Amino acid sequence: KAGVTQTPRYLIKTRGQQVTLSCSPISGHRSVSWYQQTPGQGLQFLFEYFSETQRNKGNFPGRFSGRQFSNSRSEMNVSTLELGDSALYLCASSKTAGNTIYFGEGSWLTVV
Amino acid sequence: KQEVTQIPAALSVPEGENLVLNCSFTDSAIYNLQWFRQDHGKGLTSLLLIQSSQREQTSGRLNASLDKSSGRSTLYIAASQPGDSATYLCAVISLLWAGSYQLTFGKGTKLSVIP
């Protein structure tokens, strides 16, 4: 079966722009979460969605937002991009908290 | 606040050696623990999930153990191969409100297996 799919894989944006990243979870998985990975901070939790509801949000500014659609696909948006937003953004999906969590290949964002 | 530490940060071993990667966490009230590997520039690949009621899980040459009371988990890799070279990440899964959960990651152990 298909894994977690993230698009786009690579993108370059300019400071002040906004970006939208997309994630398609594994079929049947209703929980989708997002993580930011940087060399300095490691992997940090952004938010988690279940059945179109954001259940939990990490300690990130309001410029970071997301949503989940009725087919469980999710998007995250970052507005007013800063250089420090350059990172690998990873999406993960699972059936529930008790099940194995699967990650996508990630979206590499470079802000110049 | 949960904190996860992985030691060592980097490890280089000759092919064929058995090795142990360590993960420690500060809050023993965890739900599950999951080990991942990450190849350079790639996403995370799930290796093993250990539920809090379990003490260990095995998959092929990998064996992961969990000791909640001492806040520790180990990943044992038998007969290491060059293809095992990657960064290994430990993630503690905490159950929150209304079924929500959150992963807290360690910084990882970068493993190099020398042919």
mmCIF file with all atom_site columns, C-alpha atoms in Angstrom:
data_model
loop_
_atom_site.group_PDB
_atom_site.id
_atom_site.type_symbol
_atom_site.label_atom_id
_atom_site.label_alt_id
_atom_site.label_comp_id
_atom_site.label_asym_id
_atom_site.label_entity_id
_atom_site.label_seq_id
_atom_site.pdbx_PDB_ins_code
_atom_site.Cartn_x
_atom_site.Cartn_y
_atom_site.Cartn_z
_atom_site.occupancy
_atom_site.B_iso_or_equiv
_atom_site.pdbx_formal_charge
_atom_site.auth_seq_id
_atom_site.auth_comp_id
_atom_site.auth_asym_id
_atom_site.auth_atom_id
_atom_site.pdbx_PDB_model_num
ATOM 1   C CA . LYS A 1 1   ? 0.000   0.000  0.000  1.00 0.00 ? 1   LYS A CA 1
ATOM 2   C CA . ALA A 1 2   ? 1.109   3.566  -0.632 1.00 0.00 ? 2   ALA A CA 1
ATOM 3   C CA . GLY A 1 3   ? 3.028   5.334  2.114  1.00 0.00 ? 3   GLY A CA 1
ATOM 4   C CA . VAL A 1 4   ? 2.736   8.894  3.361  1.00 0.00 ? 4   VAL A CA 1
ATOM 5   C CA . THR A 1 5   ? 3.127   11.242 0.402  1.00 0.00 ? 5   THR A CA 1
ATOM 6   C CA . GLN A 1 6   ? 4.381   14.805 0.737  1.00 0.00 ? 6   GLN A CA 1
ATOM 7   C CA . THR A 1 7   ? 4.501   17.471 -1.932 1.00 0.00 ? 7   THR A CA 1
ATOM 8   C CA . PRO A 1 8   ? 6.451   19.372 -3.018 1.00 0.00 ? 8   PRO A CA 1
ATOM 9   C CA . ARG A 1 9   ? 9.709   17.663 -2.118 1.00 0.00 ? 9   ARG A CA 1
ATOM 10  C CA . TYR A 1 10  ? 11.882  20.732 -2.585 1.00 0.00 ? 10  TYR A CA 1
ATOM 11  C CA . LEU A 1 11  ? 11.101  24.424 -2.765 1.00 0.00 ? 11  LEU A CA 1
ATOM 12  C CA . ILE A 1 12  ? 12.840  27.766 -2.471 1.00 0.00 ? 12  ILE A CA 1
ATOM 13  C CA . LYS A 1 13  ? 11.003  30.826 -1.250 1.00 0.00 ? 13  LYS A CA 1
ATOM 14  C CA . THR A 1 14  ? 11.899  34.429 -0.532 1.00 0.00 ? 14  THR A CA 1
ATOM 15  C CA . ARG A 1 15  ? 11.609  36.068 2.878  1.00 0.00 ? 15  ARG A CA 1
ATOM 16  C CA . GLY A 1 16  ? 8.118   37.451 3.420  1.00 0.00 ? 16  GLY A CA 1
ATOM 17  C CA . GLN A 1 17  ? 6.410   34.999 1.082  1.00 0.00 ? 17  GLN A CA 1
ATOM 18  C CA . GLN A 1 18  ? 4.105   32.228 2.194  1.00 0.00 ? 18  GLN A CA 1
ATOM 19  C CA . VAL A 1 19  ? 4.211   28.519 1.478  1.00 0.00 ? 19  VAL A CA 1
ATOM 20  C CA . THR A 1 20  ? 1.752   25.631 1.543  1.00 0.00 ? 20  THR A CA 1
ATOM 21  C CA . LEU A 1 21  ? 2.885   22.032 1.982  1.00 0.00 ? 21  LEU A CA 1
ATOM 22  C CA . SER A 1 22  ? 0.690   19.029 1.355  1.00 0.00 ? 22  SER A CA 1
ATOM 23  C CA . CYS A 1 23  ? 0.491   15.583 2.953  1.00 0.00 ? 23  CYS A CA 1
ATOM 24  C CA . SER A 1 24  ? -1.526  12.527 1.941  1.00 0.00 ? 24  SER A CA 1
ATOM 25  C CA . PRO A 1 25  ? -1.620  9.946  4.747  1.00 0.00 ? 25  PRO A CA 1
ATOM 26  C CA . ILE A 1 26  ? -1.704  6.194  4.378  1.00 0.00 ? 26  ILE A CA 1
ATOM 27  C CA . SER A 1 27  ? -5.173  5.005  3.440  1.00 0.00 ? 27  SER A CA 1
ATOM 28  C CA . GLY A 1 28  ? -7.276  4.470  6.563  1.00 0.00 ? 28  GLY A CA 1
ATOM 29  C CA . HIS A 1 29  ? -5.118  6.693  8.762  1.00 0.00 ? 29  HIS A CA 1
ATOM 30  C CA . ARG A 1 30  ? -7.089  9.562  10.232 1.00 0.00 ? 30  ARG A CA 1
ATOM 31  C CA . SER A 1 31  ? -4.376  11.116 12.405 1.00 0.00 ? 31  SER A CA 1
ATOM 32  C CA . VAL A 1 32  ? -1.879  13.388 10.686 1.00 0.00 ? 32  VAL A CA 1
ATOM 33  C CA . SER A 1 33  ? 0.881   15.288 12.434 1.00 0.00 ? 33  SER A CA 1
ATOM 34  C CA . TRP A 1 34  ? 3.600   17.664 11.280 1.00 0.00 ? 34  TRP A CA 1
ATOM 35  C CA . TYR A 1 35  ? 7.187   18.118 12.451 1.00 0.00 ? 35  TYR A CA 1
ATOM 36  C CA . GLN A 1 36  ? 9.966   20.566 11.651 1.00 0.00 ? 36  GLN A CA 1
ATOM 37  C CA . GLN A 1 37  ? 13.533  19.270 11.507 1.00 0.00 ? 37  GLN A CA 1
ATOM 38  C CA . THR A 1 38  ? 16.554  21.566 11.654 1.00 0.00 ? 38  THR A CA 1
ATOM 39  C CA . PRO A 1 39  ? 20.206  20.757 12.407 1.00 0.00 ? 39  PRO A CA 1
ATOM 40  C CA . GLY A 1 40  ? 20.160  22.871 15.556 1.00 0.00 ? 40  GLY A CA 1
ATOM 41  C CA . GLN A 1 41  ? 16.802  22.005 17.101 1.00 0.00 ? 41  GLN A CA 1
ATOM 42  C CA . GLY A 1 42  ? 16.263  18.491 15.794 1.00 0.00 ? 42  GLY A CA 1
ATOM 43  C CA . LEU A 1 43  ? 12.694  17.307 15.282 1.00 0.00 ? 43  LEU A CA 1
ATOM 44  C CA . GLN A 1 44  ? 10.020  19.538 16.784 1.00 0.00 ? 44  GLN A CA 1
ATOM 45  C CA . PHE A 1 45  ? 6.280   18.946 16.892 1.00 0.00 ? 45  PHE A CA 1
ATOM 46  C CA . LEU A 1 46  ? 4.108   21.416 14.983 1.00 0.00 ? 46  LEU A CA 1
ATOM 47  C CA . PHE A 1 47  ? 0.521   20.109 15.186 1.00 0.00 ? 47  PHE A CA 1
ATOM 48  C CA . GLU A 1 48  ? -1.695  17.044 15.034 1.00 0.00 ? 48  GLU A CA 1
ATOM 49  C CA . TYR A 1 49  ? -5.030  16.623 13.282 1.00 0.00 ? 49  TYR A CA 1
ATOM 50  C CA . PHE A 1 50  ? -7.732  13.990 13.545 1.00 0.00 ? 50  PHE A CA 1
ATOM 51  C CA . SER A 1 51  ? -11.005 14.013 11.623 1.00 0.00 ? 51  SER A CA 1
ATOM 52  C CA . GLU A 1 52  ? -10.454 17.591 10.444 1.00 0.00 ? 52  GLU A CA 1
ATOM 53  C CA . THR A 1 53  ? -9.854  18.856 14.008 1.00 0.00 ? 53  THR A CA 1
ATOM 54  C CA . GLN A 1 54  ? -6.580  20.181 15.331 1.00 0.00 ? 54  GLN A CA 1
ATOM 55  C CA . ARG A 1 55  ? -6.115  18.312 18.606 1.00 0.00 ? 55  ARG A CA 1
ATOM 56  C CA . ASN A 1 56  ? -2.713  19.605 19.599 1.00 0.00 ? 56  ASN A CA 1
ATOM 57  C CA . LYS A 1 57  ? -0.281  22.347 18.626 1.00 0.00 ? 57  LYS A CA 1
ATOM 58  C CA . GLY A 1 58  ? 3.393   22.758 19.374 1.00 0.00 ? 58  GLY A CA 1
ATOM 59  C CA . ASN A 1 59  ? 5.212   25.864 20.469 1.00 0.00 ? 59  ASN A CA 1
ATOM 60  C CA . PHE A 1 60  ? 5.418   27.664 17.141 1.00 0.00 ? 60  PHE A CA 1
ATOM 61  C CA . PRO A 1 61  ? 4.262   31.187 16.227 1.00 0.00 ? 61  PRO A CA 1
ATOM 62  C CA . GLY A 1 62  ? 0.889   31.808 14.657 1.00 0.00 ? 62  GLY A CA 1
ATOM 63  C CA . ARG A 1 63  ? 2.528   32.099 11.223 1.00 0.00 ? 63  ARG A CA 1
ATOM 64  C CA . PHE A 1 64  ? 2.428   28.308 11.193 1.00 0.00 ? 64  PHE A CA 1
ATOM 65  C CA . SER A 1 65  ? -1.027  26.904 10.543 1.00 0.00 ? 65  SER A CA 1
ATOM 66  C CA . GLY A 1 66  ? -2.580  23.793 9.127  1.00 0.00 ? 66  GLY A CA 1
ATOM 67  C CA . ARG A 1 67  ? -5.762  22.037 8.262  1.00 0.00 ? 67  ARG A CA 1
ATOM 68  C CA . GLN A 1 68  ? -7.093  18.605 7.473  1.00 0.00 ? 68  GLN A CA 1
ATOM 69  C CA . PHE A 1 69  ? -9.692  17.719 4.873  1.00 0.00 ? 69  PHE A CA 1
ATOM 70  C CA . SER A 1 70  ? -12.492 15.170 5.030  1.00 0.00 ? 70  SER A CA 1
ATOM 71  C CA . ASN A 1 71  ? -10.340 12.641 3.119  1.00 0.00 ? 71  ASN A CA 1
ATOM 72  C CA . SER A 1 72  ? -7.653  13.007 5.841  1.00 0.00 ? 72  SER A CA 1
ATOM 73  C CA . ARG A 1 73  ? -5.244  14.828 3.542  1.00 0.00 ? 73  ARG A CA 1
ATOM 74  C CA . SER A 1 74  ? -3.553  17.701 5.342  1.00 0.00 ? 74  SER A CA 1
ATOM 75  C CA . GLU A 1 75  ? -1.873  20.951 4.458  1.00 0.00 ? 75  GLU A CA 1
ATOM 76  C CA . MET A 1 76  ? 0.353   23.218 6.466  1.00 0.00 ? 76  MET A CA 1
ATOM 77  C CA . ASN A 1 77  ? 0.942   26.862 5.704  1.00 0.00 ? 77  ASN A CA 1
ATOM 78  C CA . VAL A 1 78  ? 3.709   29.191 6.783  1.00 0.00 ? 78  VAL A CA 1
ATOM 79  C CA . SER A 1 79  ? 3.122   32.898 6.203  1.00 0.00 ? 79  SER A CA 1
ATOM 80  C CA . THR A 1 80  ? 5.630   35.745 6.198  1.00 0.00 ? 80  THR A CA 1
ATOM 81  C CA . LEU A 1 81  ? 8.565   33.390 5.801  1.00 0.00 ? 81  LEU A CA 1
ATOM 82  C CA . GLU A 1 82  ? 11.772  34.022 7.730  1.00 0.00 ? 82  GLU A CA 1
ATOM 83  C CA . LEU A 1 83  ? 15.256  32.681 7.063  1.00 0.00 ? 83  LEU A CA 1
ATOM 84  C CA . GLY A 1 84  ? 14.940  30.523 10.184 1.00 0.00 ? 84  GLY A CA 1
ATOM 85  C CA . ASP A 1 85  ? 12.003  28.671 8.669  1.00 0.00 ? 85  ASP A CA 1
ATOM 86  C CA . SER A 1 86  ? 14.402  26.853 6.361  1.00 0.00 ? 86  SER A CA 1
ATOM 87  C CA . ALA A 1 87  ? 14.007  23.223 7.375  1.00 0.00 ? 87  ALA A CA 1
ATOM 88  C CA . LEU A 1 88  ? 12.800  19.767 6.464  1.00 0.00 ? 88  LEU A CA 1
ATOM 89  C CA . TYR A 1 89  ? 9.062   19.546 7.168  1.00 0.00 ? 89  TYR A CA 1
ATOM 90  C CA . LEU A 1 90  ? 7.864   16.037 7.888  1.00 0.00 ? 90  LEU A CA 1
ATOM 91  C CA . CYS A 1 91  ? 4.352   14.683 7.926  1.00 0.00 ? 91  CYS A CA 1
ATOM 92  C CA . ALA A 1 92  ? 3.364   11.540 9.818  1.00 0.00 ? 92  ALA A CA 1
ATOM 93  C CA . SER A 1 93  ? 0.212   9.460  9.884  1.00 0.00 ? 93  SER A CA 1
ATOM 94  C CA . SER A 1 94  ? -1.227  6.694  12.031 1.00 0.00 ? 94  SER A CA 1
ATOM 95  C CA . LYS A 1 95  ? -4.553  5.060  12.828 1.00 0.00 ? 95  LYS A CA 1
ATOM 96  C CA . THR A 1 96  ? -4.389  6.001  16.508 1.00 0.00 ? 96  THR A CA 1
ATOM 97  C CA . ALA A 1 97  ? -1.749  6.829  19.101 1.00 0.00 ? 97  ALA A CA 1
ATOM 98  C CA . GLY A 1 98  ? -1.299  3.155  19.870 1.00 0.00 ? 98  GLY A CA 1
ATOM 99  C CA . ASN A 1 99  ? -0.342  2.187  16.358 1.00 0.00 ? 99  ASN A CA 1
ATOM 100 C CA . THR A 1 100 ? 2.888   2.533  14.426 1.00 0.00 ? 100 THR A CA 1
ATOM 101 C CA . ILE A 1 101 ? 3.494   6.047  13.172 1.00 0.00 ? 101 ILE A CA 1
ATOM 102 C CA . TYR A 1 102 ? 4.693   6.409  9.589  1.00 0.00 ? 102 TYR A CA 1
ATOM 103 C CA . PHE A 1 103 ? 6.531   9.380  8.122  1.00 0.00 ? 103 PHE A CA 1
ATOM 104 C CA . GLY A 1 104 ? 6.740   10.765 4.622  1.00 0.00 ? 104 GLY A CA 1
ATOM 105 C CA . GLU A 1 105 ? 9.931   11.756 2.800  1.00 0.00 ? 105 GLU A CA 1
ATOM 106 C CA . GLY A 1 106 ? 9.479   15.367 3.812  1.00 0.00 ? 106 GLY A CA 1
ATOM 107 C CA . SER A 1 107 ? 9.447   18.749 2.101  1.00 0.00 ? 107 SER A CA 1
ATOM 108 C CA . TRP A 1 108 ? 12.733  20.646 2.009  1.00 0.00 ? 108 TRP A CA 1
ATOM 109 C CA . LEU A 1 109 ? 12.050  24.366 2.370  1.00 0.00 ? 109 LEU A CA 1
ATOM 110 C CA . THR A 1 110 ? 14.810  26.906 1.766  1.00 0.00 ? 110 THR A CA 1
ATOM 111 C CA . VAL A 1 111 ? 14.077  30.564 2.507  1.00 0.00 ? 111 VAL A CA 1
ATOM 112 C CA . VAL A 1 112 ? 16.429  33.067 0.875  1.00 0.00 ? 112 VAL A CA 1
ATOM 113 C CA . LYS B 2 1   ? 8.219   18.532 29.926 1.00 0.00 ? 1   LYS B CA 1
ATOM 114 C CA . GLN B 2 2   ? 9.526   15.308 28.383 1.00 0.00 ? 2   GLN B CA 1
ATOM 115 C CA . GLU B 2 3   ? 13.180  15.313 27.362 1.00 0.00 ? 3   GLU B CA 1
ATOM 116 C CA . VAL B 2 4   ? 14.797  12.545 25.339 1.00 0.00 ? 4   VAL B CA 1
ATOM 117 C CA . THR B 2 5   ? 18.549  11.961 25.205 1.00 0.00 ? 5   THR B CA 1
ATOM 118 C CA . GLN B 2 6   ? 20.413  9.632  22.899 1.00 0.00 ? 6   GLN B CA 1
ATOM 119 C CA . ILE B 2 7   ? 23.944  8.495  23.585 1.00 0.00 ? 7   ILE B CA 1
ATOM 120 C CA . PRO B 2 8   ? 26.308  8.344  21.808 1.00 0.00 ? 8   PRO B CA 1
ATOM 121 C CA . ALA B 2 9   ? 25.704  11.119 19.273 1.00 0.00 ? 9   ALA B CA 1
ATOM 122 C CA . ALA B 2 10  ? 27.862  9.282  16.747 1.00 0.00 ? 10  ALA B CA 1
ATOM 123 C CA . LEU B 2 11  ? 29.245  5.764  16.494 1.00 0.00 ? 11  LEU B CA 1
ATOM 124 C CA . SER B 2 12  ? 31.590  4.117  14.031 1.00 0.00 ? 12  SER B CA 1
ATOM 125 C CA . VAL B 2 13  ? 31.963  0.334  14.017 1.00 0.00 ? 13  VAL B CA 1
ATOM 126 C CA . PRO B 2 14  ? 33.486  -2.309 11.707 1.00 0.00 ? 14  PRO B CA 1
ATOM 127 C CA . GLU B 2 15  ? 31.114  -4.472 9.706  1.00 0.00 ? 15  GLU B CA 1
ATOM 128 C CA . GLY B 2 16  ? 29.845  -7.532 11.555 1.00 0.00 ? 16  GLY B CA 1
ATOM 129 C CA . GLU B 2 17  ? 29.956  -6.019 15.016 1.00 0.00 ? 17  GLU B CA 1
ATOM 130 C CA . ASN B 2 18  ? 26.980  -6.108 17.382 1.00 0.00 ? 18  ASN B CA 1
ATOM 131 C CA . LEU B 2 19  ? 26.054  -2.726 18.819 1.00 0.00 ? 19  LEU B CA 1
ATOM 132 C CA . VAL B 2 20  ? 23.709  -0.999 21.252 1.00 0.00 ? 20  VAL B CA 1
ATOM 133 C CA . LEU B 2 21  ? 22.159  2.438  20.910 1.00 0.00 ? 21  LEU B CA 1
ATOM 134 C CA . ASN B 2 22  ? 20.805  4.117  24.023 1.00 0.00 ? 22  ASN B CA 1
ATOM 135 C CA . CYS B 2 23  ? 17.814  6.342  24.621 1.00 0.00 ? 23  CYS B CA 1
ATOM 136 C CA . SER B 2 24  ? 16.760  7.880  27.935 1.00 0.00 ? 24  SER B CA 1
ATOM 137 C CA . PHE B 2 25  ? 13.701  9.935  28.813 1.00 0.00 ? 25  PHE B CA 1
ATOM 138 C CA . THR B 2 26  ? 12.828  12.057 31.821 1.00 0.00 ? 26  THR B CA 1
ATOM 139 C CA . ASP B 2 27  ? 9.102   11.343 32.295 1.00 0.00 ? 27  ASP B CA 1
ATOM 140 C CA . SER B 2 28  ? 8.261   7.658  32.714 1.00 0.00 ? 28  SER B CA 1
ATOM 141 C CA . ALA B 2 29  ? 4.555   8.245  32.008 1.00 0.00 ? 29  ALA B CA 1
ATOM 142 C CA . ILE B 2 30  ? 4.947   7.387  28.347 1.00 0.00 ? 30  ILE B CA 1
ATOM 143 C CA . TYR B 2 31  ? 2.372   5.747  26.113 1.00 0.00 ? 31  TYR B CA 1
ATOM 144 C CA . ASN B 2 32  ? 4.676   4.058  23.599 1.00 0.00 ? 32  ASN B CA 1
ATOM 145 C CA . LEU B 2 33  ? 8.200   4.372  22.256 1.00 0.00 ? 33  LEU B CA 1
ATOM 146 C CA . GLN B 2 34  ? 9.218   4.060  18.622 1.00 0.00 ? 34  GLN B CA 1
ATOM 147 C CA . TRP B 2 35  ? 12.610  3.727  16.977 1.00 0.00 ? 35  TRP B CA 1
ATOM 148 C CA . PHE B 2 36  ? 13.257  5.204  13.524 1.00 0.00 ? 36  PHE B CA 1
ATOM 149 C CA . ARG B 2 37  ? 16.146  5.413  11.111 1.00 0.00 ? 37  ARG B CA 1
ATOM 150 C CA . GLN B 2 38  ? 16.807  8.378  8.879  1.00 0.00 ? 38  GLN B CA 1
ATOM 151 C CA . ASP B 2 39  ? 19.054  8.211  5.871  1.00 0.00 ? 39  ASP B CA 1
ATOM 152 C CA . HIS B 2 40  ? 20.774  11.464 4.905  1.00 0.00 ? 40  HIS B CA 1
ATOM 153 C CA . GLY B 2 41  ? 18.285  13.941 3.486  1.00 0.00 ? 41  GLY B CA 1
ATOM 154 C CA . LYS B 2 42  ? 15.389  11.507 3.696  1.00 0.00 ? 42  LYS B CA 1
ATOM 155 C CA . GLY B 2 43  ? 12.305  10.982 5.808  1.00 0.00 ? 43  GLY B CA 1
ATOM 156 C CA . LEU B 2 44  ? 12.000  8.667  8.820  1.00 0.00 ? 44  LEU B CA 1
ATOM 157 C CA . THR B 2 45  ? 11.612  4.930  8.454  1.00 0.00 ? 45  THR B CA 1
ATOM 158 C CA . SER B 2 46  ? 9.877   3.124  11.305 1.00 0.00 ? 46  SER B CA 1
ATOM 159 C CA . LEU B 2 47  ? 11.923  0.294  12.817 1.00 0.00 ? 47  LEU B CA 1
ATOM 160 C CA . LEU B 2 48  ? 10.134  -0.864 15.947 1.00 0.00 ? 48  LEU B CA 1
ATOM 161 C CA . LEU B 2 49  ? 7.209   0.243  18.098 1.00 0.00 ? 49  LEU B CA 1
ATOM 162 C CA . ILE B 2 50  ? 7.256   -0.788 21.768 1.00 0.00 ? 50  ILE B CA 1
ATOM 163 C CA . GLN B 2 51  ? 4.024   -0.327 23.625 1.00 0.00 ? 51  GLN B CA 1
ATOM 164 C CA . SER B 2 52  ? 4.313   0.729  27.265 1.00 0.00 ? 52  SER B CA 1
ATOM 165 C CA . SER B 2 53  ? 3.102   -2.686 28.469 1.00 0.00 ? 53  SER B CA 1
ATOM 166 C CA . GLN B 2 54  ? 5.856   -4.467 26.550 1.00 0.00 ? 54  GLN B CA 1
ATOM 167 C CA . ARG B 2 55  ? 9.476   -4.936 27.536 1.00 0.00 ? 55  ARG B CA 1
ATOM 168 C CA . GLU B 2 56  ? 10.917  -5.636 24.095 1.00 0.00 ? 56  GLU B CA 1
ATOM 169 C CA . GLN B 2 57  ? 10.253  -6.031 20.386 1.00 0.00 ? 57  GLN B CA 1
ATOM 170 C CA . THR B 2 58  ? 12.249  -7.828 17.727 1.00 0.00 ? 58  THR B CA 1
ATOM 171 C CA . SER B 2 59  ? 12.424  -7.466 13.970 1.00 0.00 ? 59  SER B CA 1
ATOM 172 C CA . GLY B 2 60  ? 15.118  -9.367 12.101 1.00 0.00 ? 60  GLY B CA 1
ATOM 173 C CA . ARG B 2 61  ? 18.521  -8.244 13.371 1.00 0.00 ? 61  ARG B CA 1
ATOM 174 C CA . LEU B 2 62  ? 16.971  -5.513 15.524 1.00 0.00 ? 62  LEU B CA 1
ATOM 175 C CA . ASN B 2 63  ? 15.856  -5.819 19.118 1.00 0.00 ? 63  ASN B CA 1
ATOM 176 C CA . ALA B 2 64  ? 14.497  -2.932 21.158 1.00 0.00 ? 64  ALA B CA 1
ATOM 177 C CA . SER B 2 65  ? 13.924  -3.000 24.894 1.00 0.00 ? 65  SER B CA 1
ATOM 178 C CA . LEU B 2 66  ? 12.007  -0.653 27.155 1.00 0.00 ? 66  LEU B CA 1
ATOM 179 C CA . ASP B 2 67  ? 12.371  -0.046 30.885 1.00 0.00 ? 67  ASP B CA 1
ATOM 180 C CA . LYS B 2 68  ? 9.814   2.580  31.810 1.00 0.00 ? 68  LYS B CA 1
ATOM 181 C CA . SER B 2 69  ? 10.721  2.728  35.487 1.00 0.00 ? 69  SER B CA 1
ATOM 182 C CA . SER B 2 70  ? 14.312  3.706  34.735 1.00 0.00 ? 70  SER B CA 1
ATOM 183 C CA . GLY B 2 71  ? 13.373  5.833  31.726 1.00 0.00 ? 71  GLY B CA 1
ATOM 184 C CA . ARG B 2 72  ? 15.485  3.899  29.236 1.00 0.00 ? 72  ARG B CA 1
ATOM 185 C CA . SER B 2 73  ? 15.268  2.107  25.930 1.00 0.00 ? 73  SER B CA 1
ATOM 186 C CA . THR B 2 74  ? 17.981  0.362  23.944 1.00 0.00 ? 74  THR B CA 1
ATOM 187 C CA . LEU B 2 75  ? 18.187  -0.644 20.306 1.00 0.00 ? 75  LEU B CA 1
ATOM 188 C CA . TYR B 2 76  ? 20.398  -3.660 19.677 1.00 0.00 ? 76  TYR B CA 1
ATOM 189 C CA . ILE B 2 77  ? 21.652  -4.263 16.137 1.00 0.00 ? 77  ILE B CA 1
ATOM 190 C CA . ALA B 2 78  ? 23.197  -7.640 15.477 1.00 0.00 ? 78  ALA B CA 1
ATOM 191 C CA . ALA B 2 79  ? 25.849  -8.340 12.857 1.00 0.00 ? 79  ALA B CA 1
ATOM 192 C CA . SER B 2 80  ? 25.965  -4.775 11.561 1.00 0.00 ? 80  SER B CA 1
ATOM 193 C CA . GLN B 2 81  ? 26.211  -4.126 7.806  1.00 0.00 ? 81  GLN B CA 1
ATOM 194 C CA . PRO B 2 82  ? 27.264  -1.038 5.803  1.00 0.00 ? 82  PRO B CA 1
ATOM 195 C CA . GLY B 2 83  ? 23.609  -0.615 4.808  1.00 0.00 ? 83  GLY B CA 1
ATOM 196 C CA . ASP B 2 84  ? 22.804  0.019  8.477  1.00 0.00 ? 84  ASP B CA 1
ATOM 197 C CA . SER B 2 85  ? 24.669  3.330  8.268  1.00 0.00 ? 85  SER B CA 1
ATOM 198 C CA . ALA B 2 86  ? 22.117  6.037  9.093  1.00 0.00 ? 86  ALA B CA 1
ATOM 199 C CA . THR B 2 87  ? 20.912  8.214  11.948 1.00 0.00 ? 87  THR B CA 1
ATOM 200 C CA . TYR B 2 88  ? 18.800  6.337  14.487 1.00 0.00 ? 88  TYR B CA 1
ATOM 201 C CA . LEU B 2 89  ? 16.119  8.298  16.317 1.00 0.00 ? 89  LEU B CA 1
ATOM 202 C CA . CYS B 2 90  ? 14.220  7.408  19.445 1.00 0.00 ? 90  CYS B CA 1
ATOM 203 C CA . ALA B 2 91  ? 10.757  8.931  19.887 1.00 0.00 ? 91  ALA B CA 1
ATOM 204 C CA . VAL B 2 92  ? 8.709   8.891  23.070 1.00 0.00 ? 92  VAL B CA 1
ATOM 205 C CA . ILE B 2 93  ? 4.966   8.947  22.448 1.00 0.00 ? 93  ILE B CA 1
ATOM 206 C CA . SER B 2 94  ? 2.859   10.776 25.021 1.00 0.00 ? 94  SER B CA 1
ATOM 207 C CA . LEU B 2 95  ? -0.900  10.455 25.101 1.00 0.00 ? 95  LEU B CA 1
ATOM 208 C CA . LEU B 2 96  ? -2.648  13.771 25.606 1.00 0.00 ? 96  LEU B CA 1
ATOM 209 C CA . TRP B 2 97  ? -6.266  14.859 25.783 1.00 0.00 ? 97  TRP B CA 1
ATOM 210 C CA . ALA B 2 98  ? -9.073  13.474 23.593 1.00 0.00 ? 98  ALA B CA 1
ATOM 211 C CA . GLY B 2 99  ? -6.842  10.805 22.069 1.00 0.00 ? 99  GLY B CA 1
ATOM 212 C CA . SER B 2 100 ? -4.264  13.268 20.847 1.00 0.00 ? 100 SER B CA 1
ATOM 213 C CA . TYR B 2 101 ? -0.610  12.291 21.050 1.00 0.00 ? 101 TYR B CA 1
ATOM 214 C CA . GLN B 2 102 ? 2.763   13.849 20.559 1.00 0.00 ? 102 GLN B CA 1
ATOM 215 C CA . LEU B 2 103 ? 6.209   12.486 19.732 1.00 0.00 ? 103 LEU B CA 1
ATOM 216 C CA . THR B 2 104 ? 9.263   13.831 21.521 1.00 0.00 ? 104 THR B CA 1
ATOM 217 C CA . PHE B 2 105 ? 12.472  12.953 19.716 1.00 0.00 ? 105 PHE B CA 1
ATOM 218 C CA . GLY B 2 106 ? 16.049  12.582 20.793 1.00 0.00 ? 106 GLY B CA 1
ATOM 219 C CA . LYS B 2 107 ? 18.753  14.197 18.672 1.00 0.00 ? 107 LYS B CA 1
ATOM 220 C CA . GLY B 2 108 ? 19.706  10.801 17.255 1.00 0.00 ? 108 GLY B CA 1
ATOM 221 C CA . THR B 2 109 ? 22.768  8.585  16.995 1.00 0.00 ? 109 THR B CA 1
ATOM 222 C CA . LYS B 2 110 ? 24.640  8.743  13.689 1.00 0.00 ? 110 LYS B CA 1
ATOM 223 C CA . LEU B 2 111 ? 25.895  5.242  12.914 1.00 0.00 ? 111 LEU B CA 1
ATOM 224 C CA . SER B 2 112 ? 28.651  4.465  10.431 1.00 0.00 ? 112 SER B CA 1
ATOM 225 C CA . VAL B 2 113 ? 29.404  0.826  9.649  1.00 0.00 ? 113 VAL B CA 1
ATOM 226 C CA . ILE B 2 114 ? 32.806  0.466  8.017  1.00 0.00 ? 114 ILE B CA 1
ATOM 227 C CA . PRO B 2 115 ? 33.200  -2.344 5.439  1.00 0.00 ? 115 PRO B CA 1
#
